[in-house]
Amino acid sequence: MLPQADKNNIRTGLQTLAQFDSAPEQAGTTRVLFSDEENKARSYIKDLMQQTGMTVQEDAIGNIFGTLAGNDPDAAPVWSGSHIDTVINAGMYDGMAGVIGAIEACRMIRASGEAHQRPITVVVFASEEPTRFGTGCIGSRAMAGHLSLEQTKELYDDNGISLYSELERLGYTKLDYDAVRKHKGDVFASVELHIEQAPVLEQLGIPIGLVTGICAPTYIHVTLKGEQKHAGSTPMNARHDVVPAAADIILQLEHLARSYGNTHTVATVGKIQVFPNASNVIAGEIRFTIDIRDISKETKQELTKNICNYIQVVAKLRHLDAKYSVDTDDLPHMSDPKVLHVLEDTCQSLQIPYHKMTSGAYHDSLLVAEFAPMAMIFVPSKDGISHDPAEYTSIAEIACGVDVLANALLHLANMQSLN
Ligand code: GLV
Ligand code: MN
Ligand code: MN
């Protein structure tokens, strides 16, 4: 057994990251991909990796790799990692706990002097959140072969800047994009530590969640165009108003998602842009995102088809121009039973109670599952709150997750095979 995680290291890492905040005047932290603040956070993490005895590399999409050498440099590495980008007004744990936790786990392994055959690599995946470019898991998506360099030219932020131009500005296009891609066998196993973002562990009073499967997202970007007109002088029967049309679609989405009557079928409209966005003008255009999640591929496809049909019906009835694109349509994935088994064994030998559960939130591990055996460790979230400044997990709870992570990584790094 390794010595316990150092709570001060975890606290310092998380508090330092939280200071890289593009909107310090607002509650919470905002740090989107390749902003000045995110670039500073990336430098901080790279320094921390180096101080922990790791070799640091980046790839052409901006993923960061910090590797602790093993005795067999040719053996496939064991991975652990998460993300440091955030939603708008985020908390300070979503993603960051997994990055700081993995670095601390490596420090513990190194300090213990325990031998390990396989390299252990901490990965900071580029932009797990869809905040800036509308698509999440950008780094892991590219690793899994679902985002080509050409496609980065089609991903724009709200200011019309493409992901490609940002990669070019920061020098990432000088690196080999083909090397981003990972194939089966490249990674021996991957374990991501993350906050739960739901209240289950807290309600059960259990410190560790072991993730058995991850729900996957589908994103639909919708644009409705009508007629921009005067709000006072235009009678109700002479309008082609896009706002009530969007409201109708959003309520139908809620109704459809609820009709499945289970906890994993969920749908959200979280981003709406109205043009020109003035109180006395009938809006001529509205854009909104639809985020659908499920652990069942079939249910997600059915719900997606139904809401897309409904968008067409509403547009036809109200004489609007409707455009929509399904921009992300990920497959749900189950964790690898053998990696899960290692995590269960680790919890048992550390005498830490655990609960097996499904993740409603997605994670980079969803894409990693396409090329490596993966599993995840959850630690409790106070009141289940996440994607909000009130997100909270105590340092002691994170340290408990890091203890499980470190021991499991060491074990995996000395396994010949998972069989
Ligand atoms: C990740 O942050 C998600 O939206 O599930
Ligand atoms: Mn998140
Ligand atoms: Mn996350």
PDB file of C-alpha atoms in Angstrom, residues 12-24 28-31 37 40-41 92:
ATOM      1  CA  THR A  12      -2.747  24.006  -3.513  1.00  0.00           C
ATOM      2  CA  GLY A  13      -3.205  22.542  -7.001  1.00  0.00           C
ATOM      3  CA  LEU A  14      -6.938  23.181  -7.078  1.00  0.00           C
ATOM      4  CA  GLN A  15      -6.708  26.656  -5.560  1.00  0.00           C
ATOM      5  CA  THR A  16      -3.959  27.678  -7.964  1.00  0.00           C
ATOM      6  CA  LEU A  17      -5.934  26.478 -10.982  1.00  0.00           C
ATOM      7  CA  ALA A  18      -9.020  28.368  -9.747  1.00  0.00           C
ATOM      8  CA  GLN A  19      -7.032  31.628  -9.947  1.00  0.00           C
ATOM      9  CA  PHE A  20      -6.708  31.266 -13.726  1.00  0.00           C
ATOM     10  CA  ASP A  21     -10.124  32.775 -14.281  1.00  0.00           C
ATOM     11  CA  SER A  22     -11.178  34.932 -17.246  1.00  0.00           C
ATOM     12  CA  ALA A  23     -14.138  36.421 -15.350  1.00  0.00           C
ATOM     13  CA  PRO A  24     -12.862  37.092 -11.808  1.00  0.00           C
ATOM     14  CA  GLY A  28     -17.001  30.762  -9.960  1.00  0.00           C
ATOM     15  CA  THR A  29     -14.318  30.119 -12.552  1.00  0.00           C
ATOM     16  CA  THR A  30     -14.449  30.583 -16.306  1.00  0.00           C
ATOM     17  CA  ARG A  31     -11.583  29.106 -18.309  1.00  0.00           C
ATOM     18  CA  GLU A  37      -6.157  32.096 -18.594  1.00  0.00           C
ATOM     19  CA  LYS A  40      -1.570  29.991 -18.065  1.00  0.00           C
ATOM     20  CA  ALA A  41      -3.269  27.011 -16.406  1.00  0.00           C
ATOM     21  CA  MET A  92     -13.243  24.435  -9.152  1.00  0.00           C
TER      22      MET A  92
END
